[in-house]
Amino acid sequence: MLDINILDKIKEIRTPFYLYDMELLENTVREVVRLSEKYGMEVHYAVKANANARILDCIASHGLGADCVSGNEVLFALERGFPAGKIAFSGVGKTDWEIEAAVRNGIFSLNCESLPEIEVVDSIARKLNTRAGIFVRINPNIDAHTHKYITTGLEENKFGVSEHEFDALADLLQRCEHLDFKGLHFHIGSQILDVEDVYATECSRVRDIVSYFEGKGLRIAHVDLGGGLGVDYTDPDSRPVPDFETWFRTLAEGLRTDSGHAPSYRLHVEPGRSIVAQCGTLVTRLIYVKHGADKTFLITDAGMNDLIRPALYGAYHKVENLSALTRPGSAEKKYDVVGPVCESSDVWGEGRILPESFRGDLMAIRSAGAYGQVMACRYNMRDLAPAVYYDGKGEILEQY
Ligand SMILES: *Cc1c(COP(=O)(O)O)cnc(C)c1O
């Protein structure tokens, strides 16, 4: 539940808007930094989860690196203070200008996803008379036990180089003179909750694949295991800071050598969702309570254009009635909570049990900090929801 003190401060703000708890973000980033030191891992925040300047500034100020998936993300990460030496750039379809911008800025690595891309990066680096640092993203053919649209490590997915090309890949890397091949990259999916099982499987595949390439005479100095740690959407307050410890420990243990030593390569991870999901809430106002034939609809002024995850992946977000906090003891009712956009998939939740709700109530759609505002669009010519940030004392820091 959101802090009741914040309610007074936000009730006059025009809805819908994204509300960010900067203290929770700060605590989350601190925990990630603490564990990255404990387990000796380098962390690159996946910028695509939330690219708001204020959020990037907070994350960069704690020394994390960035994982980007477009040229614009790379340039923006640099602008917000992420050092070039800590920026990785992934994506299956990097264009020539994006590659050139990344190489010119001397970022840590371009995570190449195909053989033709490796050749293009090599030729662009040659043209610029320099060398480009690269990782090669591998498709390890592992099921992340998550939604079909957010699984990325199966051979049927478009990501990474698959096993049938490993020989050709090793040959190509030996030939490219303008590349500084640093290591292997993996990212098998998102919102992974089966952490110990899925990541232990990934680690054992990673060990086999590393041995294969070392056997081909390539030096693997770094291994990047990507992101994917899931968060609790059903009960966001039970664990506001996700369980990074289990994730980091599973990875560190899973990659130990047979004799129990830490691996010879440096480990990297790229969490996105797990850092920012819980600090964001989409705040919306109830415009109508509508009695259907056999259900009651609560119609909010936020819609799928503001937060597309439910419509896109059938994702669950907890919905709360903030105004009901000031009416203790009100009866509970069953509602379908829906947005105003002209699409039947514009639904926040069906059959949700909420306190009796009225026109004008402020509602909270929780865990909206990741893949929320970044995916917003102006469908139906609706305005983009702005962001409001507050600190640990419930003071509004910034509003736009
Ligand atoms: C999206 C993405 C991530 C972050 O995934 P999360 O599930 O948000 O942690 C990390 N690495 C790559 C390559 C990605 O595309």
Short mmCIF file of C-alpha atoms and ligand atoms in Angstrom, two decimals:
data_model
loop_
_atom_site.label_atom_id
_atom_site.label_comp_id
_atom_site.label_asym_id
_atom_site.label_seq_id
_atom_site.Cartn_x
_atom_site.Cartn_y
_atom_site.Cartn_z
CA MET A 1 0.00 0.00 0.00
CA LEU A 2 1.29 3.45 -0.81
CA ASP A 3 2.13 5.67 2.13
CA ILE A 4 -1.05 7.49 3.15
CA ASN A 5 0.91 10.71 3.74
CA ILE A 6 1.64 11.01 0.06
CA LEU A 7 -2.08 11.05 -0.75
CA ASP A 8 -2.58 14.61 0.43
CA LYS A 9 0.31 15.82 -1.68
CA ILE A 10 -0.77 14.18 -4.91
CA LYS A 11 -4.52 14.52 -4.83
CA GLU A 12 -4.56 17.80 -6.75
CA ILE A 13 -2.21 16.62 -9.51
CA ARG A 14 -3.88 15.99 -12.86
CA THR A 15 -4.19 12.24 -13.50
CA PRO A 16 -2.97 9.91 -14.84
CA PHE A 17 0.68 10.18 -13.86
CA TYR A 18 3.56 7.93 -12.91
CA LEU A 19 4.60 8.30 -9.29
CA TYR A 20 8.15 7.22 -8.39
CA ASP A 21 9.39 6.40 -4.90
CA MET A 22 13.02 7.53 -5.13
CA GLU A 23 13.84 6.21 -1.66
CA LEU A 24 12.84 2.69 -2.69
CA LEU A 25 14.89 3.02 -5.89
CA GLU A 26 17.87 4.20 -3.87
CA ASN A 27 17.54 1.28 -1.43
CA THR A 28 17.23 -1.18 -4.30
CA VAL A 29 20.32 0.16 -6.06
CA ARG A 30 22.30 0.10 -2.78
CA GLU A 31 21.40 -3.55 -2.27
CA VAL A 32 22.52 -4.35 -5.83
CA VAL A 33 25.82 -2.55 -5.27
CA ARG A 34 26.41 -4.33 -1.95
CA LEU A 35 25.82 -7.75 -3.51
CA SER A 36 27.79 -7.01 -6.66
CA GLU A 37 30.78 -6.34 -4.44
CA LYS A 38 30.13 -9.42 -2.33
CA TYR A 39 29.87 -11.71 -5.37
CA GLY A 40 32.36 -9.88 -7.60
CA MET A 41 29.95 -9.05 -10.41
CA GLU A 42 29.64 -6.04 -12.65
CA VAL A 43 26.12 -4.72 -13.03
CA HIS A 44 24.79 -2.95 -16.12
CA TYR A 45 21.29 -1.55 -15.62
CA ALA A 46 19.04 -2.35 -18.62
CA VAL A 47 18.02 1.15 -19.66
CA LYS A 48 15.03 0.00 -21.70
CA ALA A 49 13.10 -0.85 -18.50
CA ASN A 50 12.90 2.83 -17.55
CA ALA A 51 14.90 5.58 -19.25
CA ASN A 52 13.71 8.60 -17.24
CA ALA A 53 16.57 11.02 -16.67
CA ARG A 54 16.02 11.23 -12.92
CA ILE A 55 16.00 7.45 -12.58
CA LEU A 56 19.12 7.04 -14.72
CA ASP A 57 20.89 9.75 -12.71
CA CYS A 58 20.19 7.90 -9.48
CA ILE A 59 21.41 4.57 -10.88
CA ALA A 60 24.51 6.10 -12.52
CA SER A 61 25.42 7.94 -9.31
CA HIS A 62 25.89 4.59 -7.56
CA GLY A 63 28.43 3.48 -10.13
CA LEU A 64 26.39 0.94 -12.09
CA GLY A 65 26.97 0.46 -15.80
CA ALA A 66 24.28 0.48 -18.47
CA ASP A 67 22.94 -2.09 -20.92
CA CYS A 68 21.42 -0.40 -23.97
CA VAL A 69 19.42 -1.70 -26.92
CA SER A 70 19.52 1.26 -29.31
CA GLY A 71 21.91 3.98 -30.40
CA ASN A 72 19.75 6.57 -28.71
CA GLU A 73 19.91 4.64 -25.44
CA VAL A 74 23.71 4.53 -25.70
CA LEU A 75 23.91 8.29 -26.30
CA PHE A 76 21.44 9.06 -23.52
CA ALA A 77 23.25 6.77 -21.05
CA LEU A 78 26.48 8.67 -21.80
CA GLU A 79 24.68 11.99 -21.36
CA ARG A 80 23.31 10.91 -17.97
CA GLY A 81 26.77 10.05 -16.69
CA PHE A 82 27.25 6.33 -17.27
CA PRO A 83 30.94 5.92 -18.19
CA ALA A 84 31.57 4.60 -21.72
CA GLY A 85 33.70 1.85 -20.18
CA LYS A 86 30.61 0.43 -18.45
CA ILE A 87 28.13 0.53 -21.35
CA ALA A 88 27.08 -2.60 -23.22
CA PHE A 89 24.96 -2.46 -26.37
CA SER A 90 22.71 -5.41 -27.28
CA GLY A 91 20.04 -5.94 -29.92
CA VAL A 92 19.50 -8.06 -33.05
CA GLY A 93 19.13 -5.18 -35.48
CA LYS A 94 21.78 -2.54 -34.83
CA THR A 95 22.00 -0.16 -37.78
CA ASP A 96 25.27 1.21 -39.15
CA TRP A 97 24.89 4.65 -37.53
CA GLU A 98 24.15 3.04 -34.15
CA ILE A 99 27.24 0.84 -34.41
CA GLU A 100 29.35 3.77 -35.52
CA ALA A 101 28.15 5.94 -32.61
CA ALA A 102 28.93 3.15 -30.14
CA VAL A 103 32.40 2.49 -31.60
CA ARG A 104 33.30 6.19 -31.77
CA ASN A 105 32.35 6.59 -28.12
CA GLY A 106 34.50 3.61 -27.16
CA ILE A 107 31.82 1.80 -25.16
CA PHE A 108 32.72 -1.33 -23.22
CA SER A 109 31.06 -3.76 -25.62
CA LEU A 110 28.77 -4.26 -28.54
CA ASN A 111 26.94 -7.48 -27.80
CA CYS A 112 26.75 -8.91 -31.32
CA GLU A 113 23.83 -11.18 -32.09
CA SER A 114 24.73 -12.66 -35.48
CA LEU A 115 27.69 -13.42 -37.77
CA PRO A 116 26.75 -10.75 -40.32
CA GLU A 117 26.63 -8.18 -37.50
CA ILE A 118 30.15 -9.14 -36.37
CA GLU A 119 31.42 -8.53 -39.91
CA VAL A 120 29.74 -5.12 -40.05
CA VAL A 121 31.16 -4.07 -36.66
CA ASP A 122 34.63 -5.18 -37.80
CA SER A 123 34.37 -3.16 -41.02
CA ILE A 124 33.07 -0.05 -39.26
CA ALA A 125 35.90 -0.26 -36.71
CA ARG A 126 38.37 -0.65 -39.61
CA LYS A 127 36.91 2.43 -41.30
CA LEU A 128 37.29 4.39 -38.05
CA ASN A 129 40.81 3.05 -37.71
CA THR A 130 40.15 1.61 -34.26
CA ARG A 131 39.12 -1.61 -32.53
CA ALA A 132 35.65 -2.33 -31.19
CA GLY A 133 35.11 -4.28 -27.97
CA ILE A 134 32.58 -7.02 -28.54
CA PHE A 135 30.78 -9.83 -26.77
CA VAL A 136 28.90 -12.42 -28.79
CA ARG A 137 25.41 -13.16 -27.63
CA ILE A 138 24.73 -16.86 -27.54
CA ASN A 139 21.33 -18.48 -27.79
CA PRO A 140 21.71 -21.30 -25.24
CA ASN A 141 18.34 -22.91 -26.10
CA ILE A 142 16.96 -22.77 -22.57
CA ASP A 143 13.35 -22.37 -21.48
CA ALA A 144 13.07 -19.52 -18.96
CA HIS A 145 9.59 -20.67 -17.83
CA THR A 146 8.12 -17.26 -18.46
CA HIS A 147 5.67 -15.64 -20.90
CA LYS A 148 6.19 -16.52 -24.58
CA TYR A 149 6.75 -12.87 -25.51
CA ILE A 150 9.47 -12.37 -22.90
CA THR A 151 11.41 -15.57 -23.41
CA THR A 152 14.50 -14.97 -25.51
CA GLY A 153 16.83 -17.95 -25.08
CA LEU A 154 15.10 -20.62 -27.16
CA GLU A 155 16.27 -21.49 -30.66
CA GLU A 156 12.89 -20.42 -32.03
CA ASN A 157 13.62 -16.86 -30.76
CA LYS A 158 15.46 -14.34 -32.91
CA PHE A 159 18.17 -13.58 -30.32
CA GLY A 160 21.82 -14.66 -30.25
CA VAL A 161 23.97 -17.14 -32.17
CA SER A 162 22.82 -20.76 -32.00
CA GLU A 163 24.92 -23.87 -31.65
CA HIS A 164 24.84 -24.82 -35.34
CA GLU A 165 26.94 -21.70 -36.06
CA PHE A 166 29.50 -22.08 -33.27
CA ASP A 167 32.27 -23.40 -35.57
CA ALA A 168 31.73 -20.65 -38.11
CA LEU A 169 31.64 -18.10 -35.28
CA ALA A 170 35.00 -19.24 -33.87
CA ASP A 171 36.57 -19.00 -37.34
CA LEU A 172 35.14 -15.57 -37.96
CA LEU A 173 36.37 -14.21 -34.62
CA GLN A 174 39.91 -15.41 -35.40
CA ARG A 175 39.79 -13.50 -38.69
CA CYS A 176 38.41 -10.11 -37.54
CA GLU A 177 41.34 -7.80 -36.93
CA HIS A 178 39.46 -4.76 -35.72
CA LEU A 179 37.58 -6.49 -32.95
CA ASP A 180 38.58 -6.93 -29.36
CA PHE A 181 36.62 -10.09 -28.50
CA LYS A 182 35.93 -9.96 -24.76
CA GLY A 183 33.53 -12.77 -24.07
CA LEU A 184 30.09 -14.30 -24.25
CA HIS A 185 26.72 -12.80 -23.54
CA PHE A 186 23.48 -14.53 -22.57
CA HIS A 187 20.02 -13.22 -21.77
CA ILE A 188 17.31 -15.86 -21.72
CA GLY A 189 14.18 -13.95 -20.76
CA SER A 190 12.45 -11.69 -18.32
CA GLN A 191 10.26 -11.93 -15.21
CA ILE A 192 11.97 -15.20 -14.25
CA LEU A 193 10.65 -16.40 -10.90
CA ASP A 194 11.98 -19.93 -10.98
CA VAL A 195 15.37 -18.43 -10.17
CA GLU A 196 17.35 -21.34 -8.78
CA ASP A 197 16.13 -23.80 -11.38
CA VAL A 198 16.35 -21.66 -14.52
CA TYR A 199 19.65 -19.92 -13.72
CA ALA A 200 21.37 -23.11 -12.52
CA THR A 201 20.45 -24.67 -15.88
CA GLU A 202 21.74 -21.59 -17.67
CA CYS A 203 25.04 -21.73 -15.76
CA SER A 204 25.68 -25.34 -16.67
CA ARG A 205 25.07 -24.52 -20.37
CA VAL A 206 27.33 -21.48 -20.04
CA ARG A 207 30.17 -23.60 -18.66
CA ASP A 208 29.93 -26.04 -21.58
CA ILE A 209 29.81 -23.25 -24.13
CA VAL A 210 32.76 -21.40 -22.58
CA SER A 211 34.82 -24.62 -22.66
CA TYR A 212 33.91 -25.14 -26.29
CA PHE A 213 35.18 -21.70 -27.34
CA GLU A 214 38.27 -21.95 -25.15
CA GLY A 215 38.95 -25.25 -26.88
CA LYS A 216 38.89 -23.32 -30.15
CA GLY A 217 41.67 -21.08 -28.83
CA LEU A 218 39.55 -18.05 -27.97
CA ARG A 219 40.14 -16.29 -24.69
CA ILE A 220 36.95 -15.67 -22.71
CA ALA A 221 37.72 -12.84 -20.28
CA HIS A 222 34.11 -11.91 -19.50
CA VAL A 223 30.74 -13.62 -19.31
CA ASP A 224 27.56 -11.55 -19.21
CA LEU A 225 24.50 -13.43 -17.96
CA GLY A 226 21.92 -10.78 -18.86
CA GLY A 227 18.95 -9.79 -16.75
CA GLY A 228 15.60 -11.40 -16.14
CA LEU A 229 15.12 -11.55 -12.37
CA GLY A 230 11.35 -11.40 -11.72
CA VAL A 231 9.44 -9.28 -9.23
CA ASP A 232 6.32 -9.92 -7.17
CA TYR A 233 3.46 -8.25 -9.03
CA THR A 234 0.74 -9.83 -6.89
CA ASP A 235 2.10 -8.60 -3.56
CA PRO A 236 4.51 -5.72 -4.20
CA ASP A 237 4.78 -4.74 -0.54
CA SER A 238 5.91 -8.15 0.72
CA ARG A 239 9.34 -7.72 -0.88
CA PRO A 240 9.82 -4.20 -2.24
CA VAL A 241 13.50 -4.94 -2.92
CA PRO A 242 13.61 -8.17 -4.96
CA ASP A 243 15.69 -11.14 -3.87
CA PHE A 244 18.95 -10.25 -5.60
CA GLU A 245 20.91 -12.37 -3.12
CA THR A 246 19.42 -15.67 -4.35
CA TRP A 247 19.98 -14.64 -7.96
CA PHE A 248 23.60 -13.57 -7.48
CA ARG A 249 24.40 -16.60 -5.33
CA THR A 250 22.85 -19.01 -7.85
CA LEU A 251 24.96 -17.50 -10.63
CA ALA A 252 28.19 -17.37 -8.63
CA GLU A 253 27.78 -20.97 -7.43
CA GLY A 254 26.60 -22.23 -10.79
CA LEU A 255 29.75 -21.00 -12.52
CA ARG A 256 32.30 -22.31 -10.04
CA THR A 257 34.86 -24.64 -11.51
CA ASP A 258 34.78 -28.37 -10.73
CA SER A 259 37.39 -27.74 -8.05
CA GLY A 260 35.14 -25.10 -6.47
CA HIS A 261 37.05 -22.01 -7.57
CA ALA A 262 35.63 -18.81 -8.96
CA PRO A 263 35.75 -18.85 -12.77
CA SER A 264 38.68 -17.27 -14.58
CA TYR A 265 36.41 -14.79 -16.36
CA ARG A 266 34.73 -11.69 -14.96
CA LEU A 267 30.95 -11.93 -14.44
CA HIS A 268 28.42 -9.34 -15.55
CA VAL A 269 24.63 -9.08 -15.15
CA GLU A 270 22.06 -6.74 -16.68
CA PRO A 271 19.00 -6.38 -14.44
CA GLY A 272 16.30 -3.99 -15.61
CA ARG A 273 12.86 -4.82 -14.24
CA SER A 274 14.08 -5.93 -10.82
CA ILE A 275 15.71 -2.54 -10.19
CA VAL A 276 12.85 -0.25 -11.19
CA ALA A 277 9.52 -2.13 -11.24
CA GLN A 278 8.50 -1.65 -7.62
CA CYS A 279 9.39 2.03 -7.27
CA GLY A 280 6.79 3.09 -9.86
CA THR A 281 3.01 3.40 -9.55
CA LEU A 282 0.57 4.57 -12.17
CA VAL A 283 -1.86 6.90 -10.38
CA THR A 284 -5.26 7.27 -12.00
CA ARG A 285 -8.69 8.61 -11.15
CA LEU A 286 -11.93 6.69 -11.26
CA ILE A 287 -14.13 8.40 -13.81
CA TYR A 288 -17.18 6.18 -13.73
CA VAL A 289 -18.65 3.29 -11.79
CA LYS A 290 -20.69 1.48 -14.42
CA HIS A 291 -23.16 -1.29 -13.67
CA GLY A 292 -23.06 -3.91 -16.41
CA ALA A 293 -25.56 -6.77 -16.78
CA ASP A 294 -23.69 -9.05 -14.39
CA LYS A 295 -20.60 -7.14 -13.33
CA THR A 296 -19.58 -3.69 -12.18
CA PHE A 297 -16.92 -1.79 -14.11
CA LEU A 298 -14.58 0.76 -12.60
CA ILE A 299 -13.44 2.99 -15.46
CA THR A 300 -10.13 4.76 -14.88
CA ASP A 301 -8.60 7.72 -16.69
CA ALA A 302 -5.38 5.73 -17.32
CA GLY A 303 -5.41 3.28 -20.18
CA MET A 304 -3.37 0.76 -22.11
CA ASN A 305 -1.56 3.58 -23.90
CA ASP A 306 -0.09 4.60 -20.51
CA LEU A 307 0.80 1.06 -19.42
CA ILE A 308 0.53 -1.63 -22.06
CA ARG A 309 1.73 -4.69 -20.15
CA PRO A 310 -1.73 -6.09 -19.29
CA ALA A 311 -2.95 -5.71 -22.88
CA LEU A 312 0.31 -6.93 -24.42
CA TYR A 313 1.18 -9.92 -22.24
CA GLY A 314 -1.86 -10.38 -20.03
CA ALA A 315 0.38 -9.13 -17.21
CA TYR A 316 -1.01 -8.76 -13.69
CA HIS A 317 -0.71 -5.46 -11.80
CA LYS A 318 -2.12 -5.00 -8.33
CA VAL A 319 -4.82 -2.30 -8.25
CA GLU A 320 -5.50 -0.32 -5.06
CA ASN A 321 -8.06 2.33 -4.19
CA LEU A 322 -6.05 5.07 -2.45
CA SER A 323 -9.04 7.23 -1.55
CA ALA A 324 -10.60 4.31 0.31
CA LEU A 325 -7.71 4.58 2.79
CA THR A 326 -9.57 7.57 4.20
CA ARG A 327 -12.81 5.57 4.56
CA PRO A 328 -11.83 2.75 6.91
CA GLY A 329 -14.28 -0.10 7.28
CA SER A 330 -15.86 0.29 3.85
CA ALA A 331 -17.41 -2.86 2.37
CA GLU A 332 -15.53 -4.83 -0.27
CA LYS A 333 -16.94 -5.46 -3.72
CA LYS A 334 -15.97 -7.27 -6.88
CA TYR A 335 -15.07 -5.13 -9.87
CA ASP A 336 -13.68 -5.26 -13.38
CA VAL A 337 -11.22 -2.38 -13.52
CA VAL A 338 -10.83 -1.05 -17.07
CA GLY A 339 -9.27 1.83 -18.97
CA PRO A 340 -10.95 4.27 -21.37
CA VAL A 341 -9.19 3.25 -24.61
CA CYS A 342 -11.30 1.82 -27.43
CA GLU A 343 -9.90 -1.72 -27.23
CA SER A 344 -11.40 -4.65 -25.34
CA SER A 345 -7.94 -5.58 -24.08
CA ASP A 346 -7.72 -2.28 -22.16
CA VAL A 347 -8.39 -3.99 -18.83
CA TRP A 348 -6.46 -3.64 -15.54
CA GLY A 349 -8.08 -6.62 -13.91
CA GLU A 350 -11.22 -8.73 -13.87
CA GLY A 351 -13.06 -9.72 -10.73
CA ARG A 352 -10.81 -7.68 -8.45
CA ILE A 353 -11.92 -7.37 -4.83
CA LEU A 354 -11.64 -3.72 -3.77
CA PRO A 355 -13.21 -1.46 -1.16
CA GLU A 356 -16.45 0.08 -2.41
CA SER A 357 -15.29 2.67 -4.97
CA PHE A 358 -16.74 5.95 -6.15
CA ARG A 359 -16.33 8.42 -8.99
CA GLY A 360 -13.35 10.66 -8.24
CA ASP A 361 -11.41 8.08 -6.20
CA LEU A 362 -7.65 7.98 -6.75
CA MET A 363 -6.46 4.53 -7.75
CA ALA A 364 -2.95 3.04 -7.83
CA ILE A 365 -1.74 0.55 -10.41
CA ARG A 366 1.29 -0.89 -8.69
CA SER A 367 4.69 -2.21 -9.83
CA ALA A 368 4.60 0.00 -12.92
CA GLY A 369 8.18 1.28 -12.83
CA ALA A 370 9.52 -1.16 -15.43
CA TYR A 371 8.28 -1.36 -19.03
CA GLY A 372 5.58 1.17 -18.14
CA GLN A 373 6.28 4.78 -19.03
CA VAL A 374 8.90 3.74 -21.61
CA MET A 375 6.26 1.89 -23.63
CA ALA A 376 3.60 4.61 -23.43
CA CYS A 377 2.17 5.94 -26.66
CA ARG A 378 -0.42 8.46 -27.75
CA TYR A 379 -3.01 6.01 -29.14
CA ASN A 380 -6.46 7.66 -29.27
CA MET A 381 -4.50 10.97 -29.27
CA ARG A 382 -4.28 10.75 -25.51
CA ASP A 383 -1.70 12.81 -23.64
CA LEU A 384 1.40 11.09 -22.30
CA ALA A 385 1.24 10.60 -18.53
CA PRO A 386 3.97 12.68 -16.83
CA ALA A 387 6.23 11.60 -13.97
CA VAL A 388 6.16 12.76 -10.35
CA TYR A 389 9.00 11.83 -7.98
CA TYR A 390 8.91 11.76 -4.19
CA ASP A 391 11.53 11.15 -1.52
CA GLY A 392 11.60 9.16 1.71
CA LYS A 393 9.83 11.90 3.63
CA GLY A 394 6.95 11.90 1.17
CA GLU A 395 8.02 15.26 -0.29
CA ILE A 396 7.48 15.80 -4.00
CA LEU A 397 10.89 16.31 -5.61
CA GLU A 398 10.00 16.99 -9.18
CA GLN A 399 7.02 16.92 -11.44
CA TYR A 400 6.80 16.97 -15.20
C1 LIG B 1 15.73 -6.44 -21.64
C2 LIG B 1 17.10 -6.91 -21.45
C3 LIG B 1 17.63 -7.00 -20.16
C4 LIG B 1 16.84 -6.70 -18.91
O1 LIG B 1 15.88 -7.66 -18.64
P1 LIG B 1 15.02 -7.58 -17.28
O2 LIG B 1 14.12 -8.74 -17.39
O3 LIG B 1 14.30 -6.28 -17.29
O4 LIG B 1 15.97 -7.70 -16.15
C5 LIG B 1 18.96 -7.40 -20.04
N1 LIG B 1 19.71 -7.69 -21.11
C6 LIG B 1 19.23 -7.62 -22.38
C7 LIG B 1 20.10 -7.96 -23.51
C8 LIG B 1 17.91 -7.24 -22.58
O5 LIG B 1 17.43 -7.18 -23.82
#
